[in-house]
PDB file of N, CA and C in Angstrom:
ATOM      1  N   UNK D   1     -45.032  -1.515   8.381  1.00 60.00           N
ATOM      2  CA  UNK D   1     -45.164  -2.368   7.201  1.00 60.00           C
ATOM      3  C   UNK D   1     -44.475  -1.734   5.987  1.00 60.00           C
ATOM      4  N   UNK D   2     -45.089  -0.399   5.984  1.00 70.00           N
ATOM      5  CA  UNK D   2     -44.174   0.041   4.970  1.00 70.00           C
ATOM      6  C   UNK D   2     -42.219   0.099   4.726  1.00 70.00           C
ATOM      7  N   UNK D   3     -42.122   0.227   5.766  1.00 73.00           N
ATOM      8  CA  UNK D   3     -40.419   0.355   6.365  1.00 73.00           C
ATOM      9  C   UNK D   3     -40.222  -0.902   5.858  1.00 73.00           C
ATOM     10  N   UNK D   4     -40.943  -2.291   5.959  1.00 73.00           N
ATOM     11  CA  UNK D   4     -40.198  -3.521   5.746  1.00 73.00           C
ATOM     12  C   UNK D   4     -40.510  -3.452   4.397  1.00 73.00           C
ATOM     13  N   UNK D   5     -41.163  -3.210   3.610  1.00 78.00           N
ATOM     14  CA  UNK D   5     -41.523  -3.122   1.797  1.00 78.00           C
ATOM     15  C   UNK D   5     -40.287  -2.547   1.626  1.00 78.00           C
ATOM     16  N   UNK D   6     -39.819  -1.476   2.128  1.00 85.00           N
ATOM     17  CA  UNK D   6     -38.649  -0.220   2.055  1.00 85.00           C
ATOM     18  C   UNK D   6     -37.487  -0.874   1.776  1.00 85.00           C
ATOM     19  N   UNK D   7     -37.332  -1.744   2.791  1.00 85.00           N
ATOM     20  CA  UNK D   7     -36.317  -2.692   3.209  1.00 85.00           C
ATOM     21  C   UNK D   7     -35.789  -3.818   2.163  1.00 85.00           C
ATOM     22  N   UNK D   8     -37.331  -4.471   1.634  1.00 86.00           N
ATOM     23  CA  UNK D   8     -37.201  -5.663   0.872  1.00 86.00           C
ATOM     24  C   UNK D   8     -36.461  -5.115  -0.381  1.00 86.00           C
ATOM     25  N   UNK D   9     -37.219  -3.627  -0.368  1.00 87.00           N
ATOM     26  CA  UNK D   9     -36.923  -3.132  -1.885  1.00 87.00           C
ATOM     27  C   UNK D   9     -35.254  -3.091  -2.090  1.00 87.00           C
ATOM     28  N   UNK D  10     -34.808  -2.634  -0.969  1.00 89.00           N
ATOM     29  CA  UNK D  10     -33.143  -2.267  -0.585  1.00 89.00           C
ATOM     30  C   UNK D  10     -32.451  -3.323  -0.910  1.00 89.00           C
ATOM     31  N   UNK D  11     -32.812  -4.318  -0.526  1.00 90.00           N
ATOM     32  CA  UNK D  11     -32.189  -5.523  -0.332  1.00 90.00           C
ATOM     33  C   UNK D  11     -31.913  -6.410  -1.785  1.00 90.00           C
ATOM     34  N   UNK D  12     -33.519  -6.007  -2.362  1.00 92.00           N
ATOM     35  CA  UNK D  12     -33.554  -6.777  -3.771  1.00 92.00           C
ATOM     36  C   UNK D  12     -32.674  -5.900  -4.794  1.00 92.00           C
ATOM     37  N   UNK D  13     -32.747  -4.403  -4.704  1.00 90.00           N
ATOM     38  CA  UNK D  13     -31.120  -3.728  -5.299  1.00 90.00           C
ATOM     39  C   UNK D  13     -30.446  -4.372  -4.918  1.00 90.00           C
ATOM     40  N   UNK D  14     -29.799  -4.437  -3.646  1.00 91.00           N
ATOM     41  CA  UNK D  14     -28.583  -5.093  -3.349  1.00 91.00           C
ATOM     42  C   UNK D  14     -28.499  -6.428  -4.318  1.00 91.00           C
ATOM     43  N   UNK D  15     -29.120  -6.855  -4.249  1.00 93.00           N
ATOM     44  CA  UNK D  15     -28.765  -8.775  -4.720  1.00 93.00           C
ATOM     45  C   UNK D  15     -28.571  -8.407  -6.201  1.00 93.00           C
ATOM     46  N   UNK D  16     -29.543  -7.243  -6.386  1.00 92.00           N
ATOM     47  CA  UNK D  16     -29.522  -7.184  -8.178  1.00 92.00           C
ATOM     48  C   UNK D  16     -27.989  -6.885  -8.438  1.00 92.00           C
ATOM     49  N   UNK D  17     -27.775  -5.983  -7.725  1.00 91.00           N
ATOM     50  CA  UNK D  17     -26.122  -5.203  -8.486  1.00 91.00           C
ATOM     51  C   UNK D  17     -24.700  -5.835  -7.982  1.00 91.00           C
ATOM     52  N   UNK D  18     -24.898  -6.543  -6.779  1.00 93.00           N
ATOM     53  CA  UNK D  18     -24.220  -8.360  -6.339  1.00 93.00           C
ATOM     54  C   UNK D  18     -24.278  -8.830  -8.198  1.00 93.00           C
ATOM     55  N   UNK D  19     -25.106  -9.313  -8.358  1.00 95.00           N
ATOM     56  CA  UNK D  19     -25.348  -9.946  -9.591  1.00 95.00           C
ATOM     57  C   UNK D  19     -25.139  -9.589 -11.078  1.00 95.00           C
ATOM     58  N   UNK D  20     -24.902  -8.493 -11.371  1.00 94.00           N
ATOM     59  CA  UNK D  20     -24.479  -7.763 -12.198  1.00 94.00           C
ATOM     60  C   UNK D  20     -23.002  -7.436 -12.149  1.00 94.00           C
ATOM     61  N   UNK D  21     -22.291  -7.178 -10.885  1.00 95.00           N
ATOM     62  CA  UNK D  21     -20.992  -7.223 -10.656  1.00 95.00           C
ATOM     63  C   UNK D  21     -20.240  -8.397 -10.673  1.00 95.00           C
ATOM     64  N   UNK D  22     -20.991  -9.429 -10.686  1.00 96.00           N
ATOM     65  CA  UNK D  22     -20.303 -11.197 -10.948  1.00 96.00           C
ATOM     66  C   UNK D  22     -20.865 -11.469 -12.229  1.00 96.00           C
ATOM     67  N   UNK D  23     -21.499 -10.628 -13.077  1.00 96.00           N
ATOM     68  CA  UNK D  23     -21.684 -11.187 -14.388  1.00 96.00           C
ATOM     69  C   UNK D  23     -20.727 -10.129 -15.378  1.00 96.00           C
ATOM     70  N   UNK D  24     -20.336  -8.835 -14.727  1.00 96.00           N
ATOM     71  CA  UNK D  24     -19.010  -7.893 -15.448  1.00 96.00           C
ATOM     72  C   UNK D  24     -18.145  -8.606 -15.324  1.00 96.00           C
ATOM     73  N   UNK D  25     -17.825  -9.417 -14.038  1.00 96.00           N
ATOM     74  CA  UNK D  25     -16.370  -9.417 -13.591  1.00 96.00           C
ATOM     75  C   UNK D  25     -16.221 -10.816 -14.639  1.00 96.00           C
ATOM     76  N   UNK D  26     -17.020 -11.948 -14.724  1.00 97.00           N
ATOM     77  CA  UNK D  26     -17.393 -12.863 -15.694  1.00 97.00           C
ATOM     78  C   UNK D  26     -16.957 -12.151 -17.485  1.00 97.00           C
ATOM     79  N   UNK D  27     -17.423 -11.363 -17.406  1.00 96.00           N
ATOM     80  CA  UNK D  27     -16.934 -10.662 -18.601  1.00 96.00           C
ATOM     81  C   UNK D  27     -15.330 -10.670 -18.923  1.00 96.00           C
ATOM     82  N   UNK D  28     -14.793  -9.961 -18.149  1.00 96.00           N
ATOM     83  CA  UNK D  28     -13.890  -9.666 -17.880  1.00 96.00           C
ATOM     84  C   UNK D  28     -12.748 -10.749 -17.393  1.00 96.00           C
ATOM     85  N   UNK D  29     -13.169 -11.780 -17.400  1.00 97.00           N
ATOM     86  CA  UNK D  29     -12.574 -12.938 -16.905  1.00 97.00           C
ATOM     87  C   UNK D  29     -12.598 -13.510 -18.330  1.00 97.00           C
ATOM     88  N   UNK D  30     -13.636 -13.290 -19.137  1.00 97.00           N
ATOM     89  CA  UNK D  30     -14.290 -13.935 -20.607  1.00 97.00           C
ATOM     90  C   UNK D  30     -12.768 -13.157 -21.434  1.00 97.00           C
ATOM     91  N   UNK D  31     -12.951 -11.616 -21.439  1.00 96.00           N
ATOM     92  CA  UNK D  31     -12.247 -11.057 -21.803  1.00 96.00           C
ATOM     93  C   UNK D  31     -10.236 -11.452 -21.896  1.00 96.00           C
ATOM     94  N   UNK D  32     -10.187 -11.772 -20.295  1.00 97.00           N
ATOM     95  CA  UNK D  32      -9.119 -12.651 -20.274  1.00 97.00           C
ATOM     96  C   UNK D  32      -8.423 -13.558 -21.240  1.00 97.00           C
ATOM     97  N   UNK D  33      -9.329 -14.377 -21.251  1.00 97.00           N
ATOM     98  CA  UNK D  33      -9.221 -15.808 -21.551  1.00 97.00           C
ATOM     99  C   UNK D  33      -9.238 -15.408 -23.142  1.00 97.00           C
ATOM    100  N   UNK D  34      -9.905 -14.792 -23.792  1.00 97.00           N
ATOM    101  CA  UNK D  34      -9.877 -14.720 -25.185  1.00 97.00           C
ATOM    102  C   UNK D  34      -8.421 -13.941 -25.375  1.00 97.00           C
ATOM    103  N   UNK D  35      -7.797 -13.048 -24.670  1.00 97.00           N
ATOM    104  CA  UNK D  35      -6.906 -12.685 -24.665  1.00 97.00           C
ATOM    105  C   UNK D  35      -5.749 -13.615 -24.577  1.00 97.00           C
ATOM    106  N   UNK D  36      -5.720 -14.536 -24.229  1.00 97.00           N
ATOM    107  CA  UNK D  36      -4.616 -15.316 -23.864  1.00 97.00           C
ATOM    108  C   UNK D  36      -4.751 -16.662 -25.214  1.00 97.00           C
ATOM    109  N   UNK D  37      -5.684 -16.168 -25.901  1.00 97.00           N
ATOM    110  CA  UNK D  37      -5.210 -16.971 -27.287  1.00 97.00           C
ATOM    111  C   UNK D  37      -5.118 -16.178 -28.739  1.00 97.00           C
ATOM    112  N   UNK D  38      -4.844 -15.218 -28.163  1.00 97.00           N
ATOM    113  CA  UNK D  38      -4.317 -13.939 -29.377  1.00 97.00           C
ATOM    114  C   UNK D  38      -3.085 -14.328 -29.721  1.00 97.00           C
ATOM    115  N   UNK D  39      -2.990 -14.029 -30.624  1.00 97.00           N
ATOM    116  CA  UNK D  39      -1.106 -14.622 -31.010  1.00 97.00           C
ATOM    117  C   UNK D  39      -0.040 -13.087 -30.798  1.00 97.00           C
ATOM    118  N   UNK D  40       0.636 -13.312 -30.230  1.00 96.00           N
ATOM    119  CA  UNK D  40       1.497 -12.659 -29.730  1.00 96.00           C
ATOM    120  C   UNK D  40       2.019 -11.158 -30.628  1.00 96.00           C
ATOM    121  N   UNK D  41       1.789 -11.786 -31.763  1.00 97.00           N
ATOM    122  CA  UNK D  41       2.118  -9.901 -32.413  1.00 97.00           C
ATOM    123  C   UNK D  41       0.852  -9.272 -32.885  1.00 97.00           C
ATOM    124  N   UNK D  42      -0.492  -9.856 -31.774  1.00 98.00           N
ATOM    125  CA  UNK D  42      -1.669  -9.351 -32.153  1.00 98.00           C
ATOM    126  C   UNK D  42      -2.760  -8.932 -30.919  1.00 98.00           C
ATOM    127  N   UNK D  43      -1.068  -9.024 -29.768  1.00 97.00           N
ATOM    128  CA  UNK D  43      -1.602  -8.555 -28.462  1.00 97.00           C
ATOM    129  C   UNK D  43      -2.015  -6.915 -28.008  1.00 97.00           C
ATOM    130  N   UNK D  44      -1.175  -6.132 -28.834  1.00 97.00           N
ATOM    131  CA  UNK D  44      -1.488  -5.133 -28.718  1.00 97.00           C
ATOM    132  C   UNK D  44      -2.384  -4.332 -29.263  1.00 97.00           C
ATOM    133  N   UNK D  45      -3.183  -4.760 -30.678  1.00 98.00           N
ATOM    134  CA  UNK D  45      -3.561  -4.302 -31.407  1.00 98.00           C
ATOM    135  C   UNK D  45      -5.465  -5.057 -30.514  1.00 98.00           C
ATOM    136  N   UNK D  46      -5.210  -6.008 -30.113  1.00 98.00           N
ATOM    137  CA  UNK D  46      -6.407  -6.178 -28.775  1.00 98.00           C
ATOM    138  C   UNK D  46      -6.896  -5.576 -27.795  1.00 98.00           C
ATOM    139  N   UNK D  47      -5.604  -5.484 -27.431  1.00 97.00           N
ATOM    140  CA  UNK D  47      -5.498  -4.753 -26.405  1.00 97.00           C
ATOM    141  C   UNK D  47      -6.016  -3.201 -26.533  1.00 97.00           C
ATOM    142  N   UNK D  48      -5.686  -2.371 -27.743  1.00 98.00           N
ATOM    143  CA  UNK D  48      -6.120  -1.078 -28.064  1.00 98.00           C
ATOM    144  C   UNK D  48      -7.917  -1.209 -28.487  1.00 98.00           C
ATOM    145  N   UNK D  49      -8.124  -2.471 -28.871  1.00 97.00           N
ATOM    146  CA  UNK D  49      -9.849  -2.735 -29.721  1.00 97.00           C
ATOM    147  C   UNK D  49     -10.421  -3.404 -27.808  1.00 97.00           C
ATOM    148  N   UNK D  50      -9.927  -3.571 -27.143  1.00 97.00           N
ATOM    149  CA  UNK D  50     -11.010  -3.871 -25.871  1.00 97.00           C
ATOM    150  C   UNK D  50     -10.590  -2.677 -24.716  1.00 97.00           C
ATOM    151  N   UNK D  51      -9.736  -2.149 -25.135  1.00 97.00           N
ATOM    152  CA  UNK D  51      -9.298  -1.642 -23.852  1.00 97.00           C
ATOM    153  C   UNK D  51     -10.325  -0.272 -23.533  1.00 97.00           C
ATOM    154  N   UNK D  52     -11.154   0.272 -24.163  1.00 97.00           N
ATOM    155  CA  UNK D  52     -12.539   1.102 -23.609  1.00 97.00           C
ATOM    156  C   UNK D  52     -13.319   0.284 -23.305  1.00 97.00           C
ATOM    157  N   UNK D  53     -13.821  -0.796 -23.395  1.00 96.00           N
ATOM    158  CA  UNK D  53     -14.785  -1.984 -22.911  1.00 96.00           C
ATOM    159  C   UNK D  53     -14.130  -2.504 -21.940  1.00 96.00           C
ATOM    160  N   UNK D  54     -12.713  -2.480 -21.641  1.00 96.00           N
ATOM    161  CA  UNK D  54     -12.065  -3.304 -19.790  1.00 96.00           C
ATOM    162  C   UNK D  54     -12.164  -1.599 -19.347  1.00 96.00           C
ATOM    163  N   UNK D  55     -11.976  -0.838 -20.063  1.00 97.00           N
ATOM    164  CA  UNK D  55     -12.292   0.593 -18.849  1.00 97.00           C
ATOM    165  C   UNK D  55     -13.925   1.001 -18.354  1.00 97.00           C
ATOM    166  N   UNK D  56     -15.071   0.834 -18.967  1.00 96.00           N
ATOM    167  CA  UNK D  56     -16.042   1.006 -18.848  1.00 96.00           C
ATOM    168  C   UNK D  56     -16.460  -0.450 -17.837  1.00 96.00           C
ATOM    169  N   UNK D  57     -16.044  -1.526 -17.617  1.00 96.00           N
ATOM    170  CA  UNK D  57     -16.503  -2.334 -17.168  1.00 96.00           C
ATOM    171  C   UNK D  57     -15.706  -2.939 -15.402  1.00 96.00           C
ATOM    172  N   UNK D  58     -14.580  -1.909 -15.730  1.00 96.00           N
ATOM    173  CA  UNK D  58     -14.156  -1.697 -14.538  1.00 96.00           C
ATOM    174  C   UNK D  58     -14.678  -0.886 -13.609  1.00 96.00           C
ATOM    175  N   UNK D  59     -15.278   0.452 -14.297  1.00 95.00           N
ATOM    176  CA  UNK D  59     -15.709   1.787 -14.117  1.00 95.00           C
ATOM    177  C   UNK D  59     -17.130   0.994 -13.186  1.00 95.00           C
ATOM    178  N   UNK D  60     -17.684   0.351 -13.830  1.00 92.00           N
ATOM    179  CA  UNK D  60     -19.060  -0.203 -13.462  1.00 92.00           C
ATOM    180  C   UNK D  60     -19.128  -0.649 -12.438  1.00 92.00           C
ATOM    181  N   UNK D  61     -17.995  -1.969 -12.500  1.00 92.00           N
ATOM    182  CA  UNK D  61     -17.693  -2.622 -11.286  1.00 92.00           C
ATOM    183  C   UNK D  61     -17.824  -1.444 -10.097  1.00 92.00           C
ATOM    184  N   UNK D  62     -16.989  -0.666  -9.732  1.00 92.00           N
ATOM    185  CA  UNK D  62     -16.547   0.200  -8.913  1.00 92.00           C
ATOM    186  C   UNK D  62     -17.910   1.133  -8.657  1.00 92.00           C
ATOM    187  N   UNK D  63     -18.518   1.648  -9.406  1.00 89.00           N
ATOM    188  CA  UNK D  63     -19.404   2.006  -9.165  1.00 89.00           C
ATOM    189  C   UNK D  63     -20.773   1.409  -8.516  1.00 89.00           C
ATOM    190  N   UNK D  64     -20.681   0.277  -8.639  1.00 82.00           N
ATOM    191  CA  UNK D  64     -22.063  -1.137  -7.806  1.00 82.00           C
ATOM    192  C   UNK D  64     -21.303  -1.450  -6.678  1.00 82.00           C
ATOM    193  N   UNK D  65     -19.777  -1.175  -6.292  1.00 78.00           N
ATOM    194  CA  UNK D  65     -19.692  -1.701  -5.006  1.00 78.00           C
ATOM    195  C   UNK D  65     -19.394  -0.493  -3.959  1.00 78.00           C
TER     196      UNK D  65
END
């Protein structure tokens, strides 16, 4: 009995960090999309203000799977 509590517990991590990795990658998709209505001589200066928040959220990703 205990082994299957063990189990459930395993499982309900699993689904949790499933779920957390489709709500980064959602981010990051968010992140996208706001990116692609930056005006063009204000791409880089975005790019330098998110680009530790797309590295930490990549980092994450990789780390839950």
């Amino acid at each position: 009995y205990e082994r299957l509590r063990d189990w459930d517990k395993v499982k309900k991590e699993q689904e949790n960090a499933l779920r957390l990795v489709k709500q980064l990658e959602q981010l990051l998709y968010e992140m996208d999309t706001l990116r692609s209505q930056v005006e063009d001589n204000d791409i880089d200066k975005f790019d330098k203000l998110t680009a530790k928040s797309r590295a930490l959220t990549l980092k994450a990703i990789q780390e839950y799977l």
